[in-house]
Short mmCIF file of C-alpha atoms in Angstrom, two decimals:
data_model
loop_
_atom_site.label_atom_id
_atom_site.label_comp_id
_atom_site.label_asym_id
_atom_site.label_seq_id
_atom_site.Cartn_x
_atom_site.Cartn_y
_atom_site.Cartn_z
CA MET A 1 -69.21 -34.06 65.09
CA THR A 2 -70.90 -36.29 67.66
CA THR A 3 -70.57 -34.86 71.15
CA LEU A 4 -71.96 -35.05 74.65
CA THR A 5 -71.22 -32.57 77.43
CA ALA A 6 -68.91 -33.22 80.38
CA SER A 7 -70.43 -32.90 83.86
CA ARG A 8 -69.50 -29.77 85.72
CA THR A 9 -70.06 -29.13 89.43
CA GLY A 10 -72.06 -25.98 89.96
CA THR A 11 -72.53 -25.09 86.28
CA LEU A 12 -74.84 -25.95 83.45
CA LEU A 13 -74.25 -28.56 80.88
CA GLY A 14 -74.25 -27.12 77.38
CA ALA A 15 -70.83 -26.28 76.07
CA ALA A 16 -70.65 -25.95 72.35
CA LEU A 17 -67.88 -28.52 72.21
CA ALA A 18 -67.76 -31.24 74.86
CA VAL A 19 -66.46 -34.63 75.83
CA LEU A 20 -68.13 -37.75 74.51
CA THR A 21 -65.57 -39.89 76.28
CA ALA A 22 -62.04 -39.41 77.51
CA VAL A 23 -58.92 -41.46 76.91
CA PRO A 24 -55.35 -40.81 78.01
CA ALA A 25 -53.55 -38.15 76.01
CA THR A 26 -50.10 -39.75 76.16
CA ALA A 27 -50.42 -41.12 72.63
CA ALA A 28 -50.72 -37.60 71.24
CA SER A 29 -46.94 -37.24 71.26
CA ALA A 30 -46.29 -40.74 70.00
CA THR A 31 -44.00 -41.25 67.03
CA PRO A 32 -45.25 -43.19 64.00
CA THR A 33 -44.90 -46.94 64.50
CA ALA A 34 -46.19 -48.38 61.22
CA ALA A 35 -46.39 -47.65 57.52
CA ALA A 36 -49.97 -48.91 57.14
CA ALA A 37 -51.13 -45.39 56.28
CA SER A 38 -49.85 -41.91 55.58
CA ILE A 39 -51.31 -38.48 56.34
CA ASP A 40 -50.56 -35.15 54.73
CA ALA A 41 -51.79 -31.74 55.87
CA GLY A 42 -51.81 -28.47 54.01
CA ARG A 43 -51.42 -25.03 55.52
CA LEU A 44 -54.20 -23.64 57.70
CA VAL A 45 -55.12 -20.08 56.72
CA LEU A 46 -57.61 -18.33 59.00
CA THR A 47 -59.54 -15.49 57.38
CA PRO A 48 -61.03 -12.55 59.31
CA THR A 49 -64.83 -12.50 59.42
CA GLY A 50 -67.51 -10.59 61.26
CA ARG A 51 -66.94 -13.06 64.09
CA GLY A 52 -63.22 -13.66 64.60
CA TYR A 53 -61.28 -15.85 62.17
CA GLN A 54 -62.39 -18.99 60.35
CA GLY A 55 -60.64 -21.48 58.10
CA SER A 56 -60.25 -25.13 57.17
CA LEU A 57 -57.25 -27.44 56.93
CA SER A 58 -57.02 -29.90 54.06
CA VAL A 59 -55.92 -33.38 55.22
CA THR A 60 -55.33 -36.45 53.03
CA VAL A 61 -55.26 -39.99 54.44
CA THR A 62 -53.80 -42.80 52.29
CA ASN A 63 -54.19 -46.54 52.90
CA ASN A 64 -50.74 -48.04 52.30
CA SER A 65 -51.71 -51.52 53.45
CA GLY A 66 -52.84 -54.47 51.38
CA ALA A 67 -56.36 -54.61 52.82
CA ALA A 68 -59.36 -52.36 53.25
CA GLN A 69 -59.01 -50.44 56.51
CA TYR A 70 -60.85 -48.05 58.78
CA TYR A 71 -58.88 -45.04 60.07
CA SER A 72 -59.09 -42.33 62.71
CA ILE A 73 -57.20 -39.08 62.79
CA ARG A 74 -55.89 -37.36 65.90
CA ILE A 75 -55.90 -33.56 65.72
CA THR A 76 -53.99 -31.20 68.00
CA GLU A 77 -55.56 -27.79 67.51
CA PRO A 78 -53.11 -24.91 66.92
CA VAL A 79 -55.09 -22.45 69.07
CA ALA A 80 -56.89 -23.43 72.26
CA GLY A 81 -60.63 -23.89 71.73
CA SER A 82 -60.42 -23.42 67.95
CA PHE A 83 -61.48 -26.87 66.65
CA ARG A 84 -65.00 -26.82 65.22
CA GLY A 85 -65.43 -30.05 63.29
CA LEU A 86 -64.51 -32.49 60.56
CA GLN A 87 -65.89 -32.65 57.03
CA PRO A 88 -67.22 -35.12 55.98
CA THR A 89 -68.61 -35.40 59.48
CA GLY A 90 -67.00 -37.99 61.72
CA ALA A 91 -67.58 -38.75 65.39
CA CYS A 92 -64.92 -37.08 67.55
CA VAL A 93 -63.83 -37.58 71.15
CA HIS A 94 -61.50 -35.56 73.34
CA ASP A 95 -58.09 -37.05 74.01
CA GLY A 96 -56.71 -34.54 76.50
CA ARG A 97 -54.92 -31.22 76.09
CA VAL A 98 -51.42 -29.91 75.51
CA ALA A 99 -50.69 -26.34 76.68
CA GLY A 100 -54.46 -25.73 76.79
CA ARG A 101 -54.94 -26.86 73.19
CA ARG A 102 -57.37 -29.73 72.78
CA ILE A 103 -56.50 -33.05 71.22
CA LEU A 104 -59.34 -34.80 69.39
CA VAL A 105 -59.66 -38.20 67.78
CA CYS A 106 -62.12 -38.31 64.88
CA GLY A 107 -63.25 -41.26 62.79
CA VAL A 108 -62.78 -41.01 59.03
CA ASP A 109 -66.34 -41.22 57.81
CA GLY A 110 -67.51 -43.44 54.96
CA PRO A 111 -66.57 -46.96 53.89
CA ASP A 112 -63.19 -48.46 54.75
CA LEU A 113 -60.39 -47.20 52.53
CA LYS A 114 -59.33 -49.68 49.88
CA PRO A 115 -55.63 -50.51 49.43
CA GLY A 116 -53.95 -47.48 47.88
CA GLU A 117 -57.05 -45.29 48.28
CA ARG A 118 -56.70 -41.66 49.30
CA ARG A 119 -59.39 -39.71 51.13
CA ARG A 120 -59.39 -35.97 51.56
CA LEU A 121 -60.89 -34.36 54.68
CA ALA A 122 -61.34 -30.80 55.87
CA VAL A 123 -60.79 -29.87 59.52
CA THR A 124 -62.55 -26.60 60.39
CA PHE A 125 -61.34 -24.05 62.94
CA GLU A 126 -62.63 -20.81 64.41
CA VAL A 127 -60.66 -18.36 66.59
CA LEU A 128 -62.88 -15.81 68.34
CA THR A 129 -60.40 -12.97 68.55
CA ALA A 130 -60.63 -9.47 67.11
CA PRO A 131 -59.30 -9.32 63.52
CA ARG A 132 -56.00 -7.48 63.20
CA PRO A 133 -54.78 -5.32 60.30
CA TYR A 134 -51.60 -7.42 60.17
CA PRO A 135 -51.11 -11.18 59.64
CA MET A 136 -50.30 -13.51 62.53
CA SER A 137 -49.05 -17.06 62.98
CA ALA A 138 -49.57 -19.86 65.51
CA ALA A 139 -47.49 -23.00 66.00
CA GLY A 140 -48.40 -26.41 67.37
CA GLY A 141 -50.99 -27.84 64.99
CA ARG A 142 -50.56 -31.55 64.26
CA VAL A 143 -52.50 -34.38 62.63
CA GLU A 144 -51.89 -38.12 63.03
CA VAL A 145 -53.49 -41.17 61.45
CA LEU A 146 -54.41 -44.30 63.46
CA PRO A 147 -55.34 -47.52 61.63
CA GLY A 148 -58.35 -49.47 62.90
CA ASP A 149 -58.62 -49.83 66.66
CA THR A 150 -54.89 -50.15 67.25
CA GLY A 151 -54.46 -46.76 68.90
CA GLN A 152 -51.06 -46.67 67.21
CA VAL A 153 -49.88 -43.73 65.12
CA ALA A 154 -49.00 -44.79 61.57
CA ASP A 155 -47.98 -41.33 60.34
CA ALA A 156 -48.06 -37.69 61.44
CA ASP A 157 -47.76 -34.24 59.94
CA ASP A 158 -47.32 -30.87 61.61
CA PHE A 159 -49.05 -27.93 59.97
CA ARG A 160 -48.49 -24.20 59.96
CA THR A 161 -51.28 -21.79 60.92
CA LEU A 162 -51.53 -18.26 59.53
CA PHE A 163 -54.06 -15.51 60.29
CA ARG A 164 -54.71 -13.34 57.26
CA GLY A 165 -54.57 -9.59 57.97
CA THR A 166 -57.69 -7.53 57.32
CA ASP A 167 -55.90 -6.18 54.22
CA GLY A 168 -55.55 -9.78 52.94
CA SER A 169 -51.83 -10.04 53.62
CA LEU A 170 -50.00 -13.14 54.87
CA ARG A 171 -46.47 -11.72 54.66
CA HIS A 172 -44.33 -11.10 57.75
CA PRO A 173 -46.77 -12.50 60.32
CA ARG A 174 -46.50 -11.65 64.00
CA PRO A 175 -46.94 -14.34 66.66
CA TYR A 176 -50.53 -14.73 67.84
CA VAL A 177 -50.78 -14.59 71.65
CA GLN A 178 -54.04 -15.79 73.17
CA ASP A 179 -55.43 -14.61 76.51
CA ASN A 180 -55.25 -17.12 79.34
CA GLU A 181 -57.68 -15.21 81.57
CA ALA A 182 -61.30 -14.39 80.80
CA ARG A 183 -62.51 -10.79 80.63
CA ALA A 184 -66.23 -11.23 81.15
CA SER A 185 -68.72 -8.92 82.84
CA ILE A 186 -72.44 -8.80 83.63
CA THR A 187 -74.57 -5.67 84.13
CA THR A 188 -78.22 -4.67 84.40
CA SER A 189 -80.01 -1.40 83.70
CA VAL A 190 -82.58 -1.81 86.49
CA GLY A 191 -82.38 -2.08 90.27
CA GLU A 192 -85.36 -4.30 91.01
CA VAL A 193 -87.14 -7.40 89.79
CA ARG A 194 -90.90 -7.04 90.22
CA LEU A 195 -92.90 -10.27 90.25
CA THR A 196 -96.59 -9.96 89.47
CA ARG A 197 -99.38 -12.47 90.02
CA GLN A 198 -100.23 -14.61 86.98
CA PRO A 199 -103.54 -16.25 85.97
CA ASP A 200 -102.40 -19.52 87.59
CA GLY A 201 -101.86 -17.69 90.90
CA ARG A 202 -98.07 -17.77 90.85
CA PHE A 203 -95.82 -14.71 90.59
CA ALA A 204 -93.49 -14.13 87.63
CA GLY A 205 -91.11 -11.43 86.43
CA ARG A 206 -87.93 -10.81 84.47
CA LEU A 207 -84.60 -9.01 84.76
CA PRO A 208 -82.76 -7.69 81.67
CA VAL A 209 -79.01 -8.28 81.84
CA THR A 210 -76.09 -7.71 79.48
CA VAL A 211 -73.05 -9.97 79.34
CA TRP A 212 -69.85 -8.72 77.70
CA TYR A 213 -66.75 -10.70 76.72
CA ALA A 214 -63.72 -8.52 76.08
CA GLY A 215 -60.86 -10.96 75.50
CA ASP A 216 -60.17 -14.14 73.56
CA ALA A 217 -59.48 -16.67 76.31
CA PRO A 218 -60.73 -20.11 75.15
CA HIS A 219 -64.17 -21.01 76.47
CA ASP A 220 -67.16 -23.19 75.71
CA SER A 221 -69.80 -21.34 77.69
CA LEU A 222 -70.51 -18.54 80.12
CA SER A 223 -72.75 -19.58 83.01
CA VAL A 224 -74.62 -17.73 85.74
CA ARG A 225 -75.39 -18.84 89.28
CA ALA A 226 -78.33 -17.11 90.92
CA ASP A 227 -78.47 -16.64 94.71
CA LEU A 228 -82.17 -16.27 95.45
CA PRO A 229 -84.55 -15.53 98.34
CA ALA A 230 -86.45 -18.51 99.70
CA GLY A 231 -89.22 -19.66 97.37
CA VAL A 232 -87.97 -17.74 94.32
CA GLU A 233 -86.59 -19.69 91.37
CA VAL A 234 -85.09 -19.02 87.95
CA THR A 235 -87.17 -20.63 85.21
CA GLY A 236 -84.83 -19.81 82.33
CA THR A 237 -83.83 -17.00 80.00
CA GLU A 238 -85.36 -15.27 77.01
CA PRO A 239 -84.13 -16.03 74.44
CA GLN A 240 -83.34 -19.51 75.77
CA ASP A 241 -81.30 -22.30 74.21
CA SER A 242 -80.55 -24.35 77.32
CA PRO A 243 -82.58 -25.14 80.43
CA SER A 244 -82.05 -23.74 83.91
CA PHE A 245 -81.22 -26.08 86.79
CA GLY A 246 -81.45 -25.01 90.42
CA GLY A 247 -80.57 -21.39 89.76
CA PHE A 248 -77.85 -22.16 87.21
CA PHE A 249 -78.16 -21.26 83.53
CA ASP A 250 -75.97 -20.68 80.50
CA VAL A 251 -75.75 -17.35 78.73
CA PRO A 252 -77.82 -18.04 75.58
CA GLY A 253 -76.11 -18.10 72.20
CA GLY A 254 -73.01 -20.14 73.01
CA ARG A 255 -69.46 -18.81 72.82
CA LEU A 256 -68.83 -15.07 72.62
CA SER A 257 -66.27 -13.47 70.35
CA SER A 258 -63.87 -10.83 71.60
CA GLY A 259 -65.75 -7.57 72.23
CA GLU A 260 -69.20 -9.15 71.85
CA GLU A 261 -72.04 -8.27 74.19
CA ARG A 262 -75.30 -10.13 74.57
CA THR A 263 -78.52 -8.86 76.23
CA PHE A 264 -81.24 -11.22 77.44
CA ASP A 265 -83.89 -11.54 80.17
CA VAL A 266 -83.59 -13.77 83.22
CA LEU A 267 -87.01 -15.18 84.14
CA PHE A 268 -88.08 -15.58 87.80
CA ARG A 269 -91.04 -17.24 89.49
CA ALA A 270 -92.45 -17.51 93.02
CA PRO A 271 -95.28 -19.74 94.36
CA ALA A 272 -98.87 -18.53 94.72
CA GLU A 273 -98.66 -18.48 98.52
CA THR A 274 -95.88 -15.86 98.44
CA ALA A 275 -96.83 -12.81 100.52
CA PRO A 276 -96.70 -9.60 98.42
CA GLY A 277 -93.90 -7.21 99.33
CA GLU A 278 -90.11 -7.18 99.39
CA LEU A 279 -88.65 -10.70 99.09
CA GLY A 280 -84.97 -9.86 99.46
CA PRO A 281 -81.97 -9.50 97.13
CA VAL A 282 -81.08 -11.66 94.14
CA SER A 283 -77.45 -11.93 93.00
CA LEU A 284 -76.24 -13.22 89.64
CA LEU A 285 -72.64 -14.46 89.47
CA LEU A 286 -71.07 -14.92 86.02
CA SER A 287 -68.35 -17.51 85.33
CA THR A 288 -66.47 -18.69 82.23
CA TRP A 289 -65.98 -22.40 81.45
CA TYR A 290 -63.60 -24.27 79.16
CA GLY A 291 -64.72 -27.88 79.21
CA SER A 292 -65.14 -28.76 82.87
CA ASP A 293 -62.61 -26.12 84.04
CA GLU A 294 -63.54 -22.67 85.26
CA VAL A 295 -61.42 -19.97 83.60
CA ALA A 296 -59.93 -17.38 85.94
CA ASP A 297 -61.20 -13.86 85.24
CA ALA A 298 -58.81 -10.92 84.97
CA ASP A 299 -61.24 -8.68 86.90
CA PRO A 300 -63.79 -10.66 88.95
CA THR A 301 -65.26 -7.47 90.45
CA ASP A 302 -67.57 -7.04 87.43
CA ASN A 303 -68.75 -10.65 87.39
CA ALA A 304 -71.79 -10.11 89.65
CA VAL A 305 -74.92 -7.97 89.90
CA THR A 306 -77.33 -7.71 92.84
CA VAL A 307 -80.86 -6.30 92.72
CA ALA A 308 -83.92 -6.33 94.95
CA ILE A 309 -86.86 -8.60 94.18
CA SER A 310 -90.48 -8.03 95.21
CA ALA A 311 -93.94 -9.51 94.61
CA ALA A 312 -97.16 -7.63 93.88
CA ASP A 313 -100.74 -8.67 93.21
CA ASN A 314 -101.03 -6.00 90.48
CA GLY A 315 -98.57 -4.97 87.80
#
């Protein structure tokens, strides 16, 4: 899947799934207008893993026209934030949302389909919720086929989504209900960041923090904003998979599954002319992001930590 990240005021860029471009979502509910192609979807079965549920949906596109044709498919995910990609890989763009569930338009990779040709695709999904001992079901998944650059829906198919129970069962599923509020928290085991002078004359230090995600609200990233004393800056995290900008950084490792916690170090630096001694407090504020939207947290009181920061010539 080819993606770029949407801009987000006050947060980092780096969501695992982001907007390459945006077009109006009104066509997502359009009824088929032509018989130039047909699309058929199987049943999506999500299997419990060590990290939520994963599964793929089999989709077949057929060229019913009399000429070779390029096609796109529009996918409405059955669970918000669950779409992971298309196989064979095709470039995908966001086309809006319905009830929080993303709509994506993906090109059918490979040469144009010949008249009468069928092409099978697999759409992959991942739901980062805790596996249940019983099966569950979700409604709302839909695939549509769009010939060429018409933007018109030639055919559509709704598909059923089932979560397999941890015992393997699919019988008598219960409705799956996803959180709509985040349940994230950030903590630290120390009360002070101590910056020490480095060979280049500047001061540097680190603060270990742990981020925990308890629920399954859809999200692309968890980000932290650092409020810092004058002259102090955040240079990144360790481990680090995205850069820090102006005191903002993403929690490394991407999306978190329900109940997952992640410990990492936040790296700080101060200029060589900094006077040794107490520099003031540093506060880290955690927020959850779904695309360019901040997700409300069920308990914002555990979304921040504050510690003292000081500089010393010797460790």
